[in-house]
Tab-separated table of N, CA and C in Angstrom:
chain	number	residue	atom	x	y	z
A	1	MET	N	0.841	-1.174	0.000
A	1	MET	CA	0.000	0.000	0.000
A	1	MET	C	0.887	1.238	0.000
A	2	PRO	N	0.815	2.089	-1.017
A	2	PRO	CA	1.560	3.344	-1.010
A	2	PRO	C	1.072	4.249	0.113
A	3	PHE	N	2.014	4.909	0.758
A	3	PHE	CA	1.689	5.766	1.895
A	3	PHE	C	2.547	7.018	1.827
A	4	ALA	N	1.916	8.165	1.978
A	4	ALA	CA	2.636	9.435	2.027
A	4	ALA	C	2.227	10.155	3.306
A	5	ASN	N	3.205	10.674	4.020
A	5	ASN	CA	2.938	11.444	5.232
A	5	ASN	C	3.483	12.844	5.017
A	6	LEU	N	2.591	13.796	4.820
A	6	LEU	CA	2.965	15.182	4.575
A	6	LEU	C	2.875	15.951	5.882
A	7	LYS	N	3.934	16.614	6.259
A	7	LYS	CA	3.966	17.423	7.470
A	7	LYS	C	3.934	18.885	7.051
A	8	VAL	N	2.947	19.613	7.565
A	8	VAL	CA	2.800	21.021	7.219
A	8	VAL	C	2.614	21.830	8.497
A	9	PRO	N	3.013	23.089	8.486
A	9	PRO	CA	2.790	23.929	9.657
A	9	PRO	C	1.283	24.098	9.914
A	10	ALA	N	0.894	23.971	11.156
A	10	ALA	CA	-0.518	24.115	11.520
A	10	ALA	C	-1.043	25.478	11.088
A	11	GLY	N	-2.227	25.465	10.522
A	11	GLY	CA	-2.893	26.709	10.151
A	11	GLY	C	-2.508	27.275	8.797
A	12	THR	N	-1.685	26.548	8.027
A	12	THR	CA	-1.253	27.109	6.739
A	12	THR	C	-2.100	26.639	5.571
A	13	LEU	N	-2.845	25.552	5.737
A	13	LEU	CA	-3.646	25.022	4.642
A	13	LEU	C	-5.118	24.978	5.018
A	14	THR	N	-5.956	25.295	4.055
A	14	THR	CA	-7.395	25.144	4.253
A	14	THR	C	-7.775	23.681	4.000
A	15	ALA	N	-8.979	23.329	4.368
A	15	ALA	CA	-9.476	21.975	4.103
A	15	ALA	C	-9.450	21.691	2.600
A	16	GLU	N	-9.769	22.685	1.792
A	16	GLU	CA	-9.769	22.514	0.345
A	16	GLU	C	-8.353	22.276	-0.177
A	17	GLN	N	-7.367	22.992	0.354
A	17	GLN	CA	-5.983	22.800	-0.073
A	17	GLN	C	-5.482	21.409	0.302
A	18	LYS	N	-5.872	20.931	1.477
A	18	LYS	CA	-5.495	19.575	1.885
A	18	LYS	C	-6.114	18.550	0.945
A	19	GLU	N	-7.359	18.767	0.562
A	19	GLU	CA	-8.026	17.856	-0.367
A	19	GLU	C	-7.296	17.807	-1.707
A	20	VAL	N	-6.863	18.963	-2.186
A	20	VAL	CA	-6.114	19.024	-3.444
A	20	VAL	C	-4.788	18.265	-3.304
A	21	LEU	N	-4.079	18.471	-2.201
A	21	LEU	CA	-2.814	17.765	-1.981
A	21	LEU	C	-3.010	16.255	-1.967
A	22	VAL	N	-4.011	15.797	-1.236
A	22	VAL	CA	-4.289	14.362	-1.164
A	22	VAL	C	-4.572	13.817	-2.558
A	23	GLY	N	-5.370	14.523	-3.328
A	23	GLY	CA	-5.692	14.085	-4.685
A	23	GLY	C	-4.470	14.029	-5.583
A	24	LYS	N	-3.627	15.065	-5.510
A	24	LYS	CA	-2.444	15.114	-6.370
A	24	LYS	C	-1.415	14.051	-5.994
A	25	VAL	N	-1.225	13.830	-4.708
A	25	VAL	CA	-0.277	12.796	-4.279
A	25	VAL	C	-0.796	11.421	-4.694
A	26	THR	N	-2.083	11.191	-4.531
A	26	THR	CA	-2.672	9.924	-4.966
A	26	THR	C	-2.486	9.733	-6.464
A	27	ASP	N	-2.733	10.783	-7.240
A	27	ASP	CA	-2.527	10.715	-8.689
A	27	ASP	C	-1.075	10.398	-9.028
A	28	LEU	N	-0.132	11.001	-8.310
A	28	LEU	CA	1.285	10.764	-8.566
A	28	LEU	C	1.652	9.303	-8.301
A	29	TYR	N	1.167	8.763	-7.198
A	29	TYR	CA	1.424	7.346	-6.921
A	29	TYR	C	0.826	6.462	-8.015
A	30	ALA	N	-0.385	6.780	-8.435
A	30	ALA	CA	-1.037	5.979	-9.483
A	30	ALA	C	-0.266	6.079	-10.798
A	31	GLU	N	0.241	7.260	-11.129
A	31	GLU	CA	1.042	7.426	-12.339
A	31	GLU	C	2.348	6.643	-12.246
A	32	THR	N	2.910	6.585	-11.049
A	32	THR	CA	4.203	5.931	-10.846
A	32	THR	C	4.081	4.417	-10.791
A	33	PHE	N	3.089	3.912	-10.047
A	33	PHE	CA	2.976	2.473	-9.786
A	33	PHE	C	1.847	1.789	-10.542
A	34	GLY	N	1.035	2.567	-11.240
A	34	GLY	CA	-0.106	2.012	-11.959
A	34	GLY	C	-1.403	2.298	-11.203
A	35	ASP	N	-2.468	2.420	-11.956
A	35	ASP	CA	-3.748	2.837	-11.381
A	35	ASP	C	-4.306	1.840	-10.355
A	36	ALA	N	-3.802	0.621	-10.370
A	36	ALA	CA	-4.292	-0.382	-9.419
A	36	ALA	C	-4.006	0.000	-7.970
A	37	VAL	N	-2.996	0.853	-7.725
A	37	VAL	CA	-2.674	1.232	-6.344
A	37	VAL	C	-3.574	2.345	-5.805
A	38	ARG	N	-4.331	2.986	-6.693
A	38	ARG	CA	-5.139	4.135	-6.270
A	38	ARG	C	-6.052	3.805	-5.091
A	39	ASP	N	-6.724	2.654	-5.121
A	39	ASP	CA	-7.671	2.310	-4.061
A	39	ASP	C	-7.004	2.029	-2.725
A	40	ASN	N	-5.688	1.802	-2.732
A	40	ASN	CA	-4.984	1.486	-1.494
A	40	ASN	C	-3.981	2.551	-1.080
A	41	THR	N	-3.992	3.670	-1.755
A	41	THR	CA	-3.044	4.738	-1.437
A	41	THR	C	-3.560	5.552	-0.266
A	42	MET	N	-2.705	5.696	0.744
A	42	MET	CA	-3.065	6.489	1.923
A	42	MET	C	-2.181	7.730	1.953
A	43	VAL	N	-2.810	8.880	2.152
A	43	VAL	CA	-2.088	10.139	2.292
A	43	VAL	C	-2.521	10.757	3.613
A	44	LEU	N	-1.547	11.016	4.466
A	44	LEU	CA	-1.810	11.599	5.778
A	44	LEU	C	-1.206	12.988	5.809
A	45	VAL	N	-2.025	13.992	6.116
A	45	VAL	CA	-1.538	15.362	6.244
A	45	VAL	C	-1.497	15.685	7.737
A	46	ASP	N	-0.286	15.755	8.276
A	46	ASP	CA	-0.085	16.098	9.685
A	46	ASP	C	0.181	17.585	9.807
A	47	GLU	N	-0.550	18.234	10.702
A	47	GLU	CA	-0.283	19.634	10.988
A	47	GLU	C	0.615	19.705	12.215
A	48	VAL	N	1.801	20.258	12.035
A	48	VAL	CA	2.769	20.382	13.114
A	48	VAL	C	2.486	21.684	13.862
A	49	VAL	N	2.478	21.605	15.191
A	49	VAL	CA	2.171	22.790	16.002
A	49	VAL	C	3.176	23.898	15.730
A	50	ASP	N	2.730	25.123	15.901
A	50	ASP	CA	3.569	26.290	15.657
A	50	ASP	C	4.829	26.211	16.519
A	51	GLY	N	5.970	26.349	15.882
A	51	GLY	CA	7.238	26.270	16.584
A	51	GLY	C	7.689	24.843	16.849
A	52	GLY	N	6.960	23.857	16.319
A	52	GLY	CA	7.276	22.459	16.561
A	52	GLY	C	8.170	21.828	15.512
A	53	TRP	N	8.799	22.634	14.698
A	53	TRP	CA	9.698	22.102	13.681
A	53	TRP	C	10.703	23.183	13.292
A	54	GLY	N	11.726	22.789	12.582
A	54	GLY	CA	12.734	23.755	12.189
A	54	GLY	C	13.533	23.264	11.003
A	55	ILE	N	14.370	24.128	10.515
A	55	ILE	CA	15.258	23.819	9.397
A	55	ILE	C	16.540	24.634	9.578
A	56	ARG	N	17.654	24.044	9.190
A	56	ARG	CA	18.963	24.710	9.305
A	56	ARG	C	19.257	25.167	10.734
A	57	GLY	N	18.769	24.412	11.726
A	57	GLY	CA	19.019	24.746	13.126
A	57	GLY	C	18.148	25.860	13.676
A	58	GLU	N	17.159	26.295	12.910
A	58	GLU	CA	16.291	27.392	13.337
A	58	GLU	C	14.864	26.879	13.511
A	59	VAL	N	14.282	27.164	14.678
A	59	VAL	CA	12.880	26.807	14.905
A	59	VAL	C	12.018	27.744	14.076
A	60	LEU	N	11.068	27.157	13.361
A	60	LEU	CA	10.189	27.962	12.515
A	60	LEU	C	8.830	28.152	13.172
A	61	THR	N	8.283	29.304	12.960
A	61	THR	CA	6.930	29.633	13.419
A	61	THR	C	6.129	30.122	12.223
A	62	LEU	N	4.825	30.137	12.371
A	62	LEU	CA	3.957	30.620	11.303
A	62	LEU	C	4.310	32.074	10.952
A	63	ALA	N	4.634	32.874	11.961
A	63	ALA	CA	4.992	34.268	11.713
A	63	ALA	C	6.253	34.375	10.855
A	64	LYS	N	7.245	33.522	11.114
A	64	LYS	CA	8.468	33.547	10.322
A	64	LYS	C	8.213	33.108	8.881
A	65	ILE	N	7.353	32.095	8.728
A	65	ILE	CA	7.076	31.571	7.390
A	65	ILE	C	6.322	32.578	6.549
A	66	THR	N	5.346	33.249	7.144
A	66	THR	CA	4.506	34.176	6.404
A	66	THR	C	5.055	35.594	6.376
A	67	GLY	N	6.094	35.851	7.165
A	67	GLY	CA	6.664	37.207	7.207
A	67	GLY	C	5.884	38.159	8.080
A	68	ARG	N	4.912	37.615	8.825
A	68	ARG	CA	4.118	38.449	9.743
A	68	ARG	C	4.693	38.320	11.146
A	69	SER	N	4.621	39.387	11.907
A	69	SER	CA	5.106	39.277	13.280
A	69	SER	C	3.984	39.212	14.276
């Protein structure tokens, strides 16, 4: 069963955007492995709490990502 776990900052995606992501990732798996995997493809969108992740040694917050303080 193909499985994708997408981690995104909490509050950055609407329900509609998550639906689009799930659909596109499912389509990509089906294109890669054949349409037979579509019914068994699982896509999990995890929302990481604000300040709960980082890159290059820096903790990221929604304010830093969006440029808002």
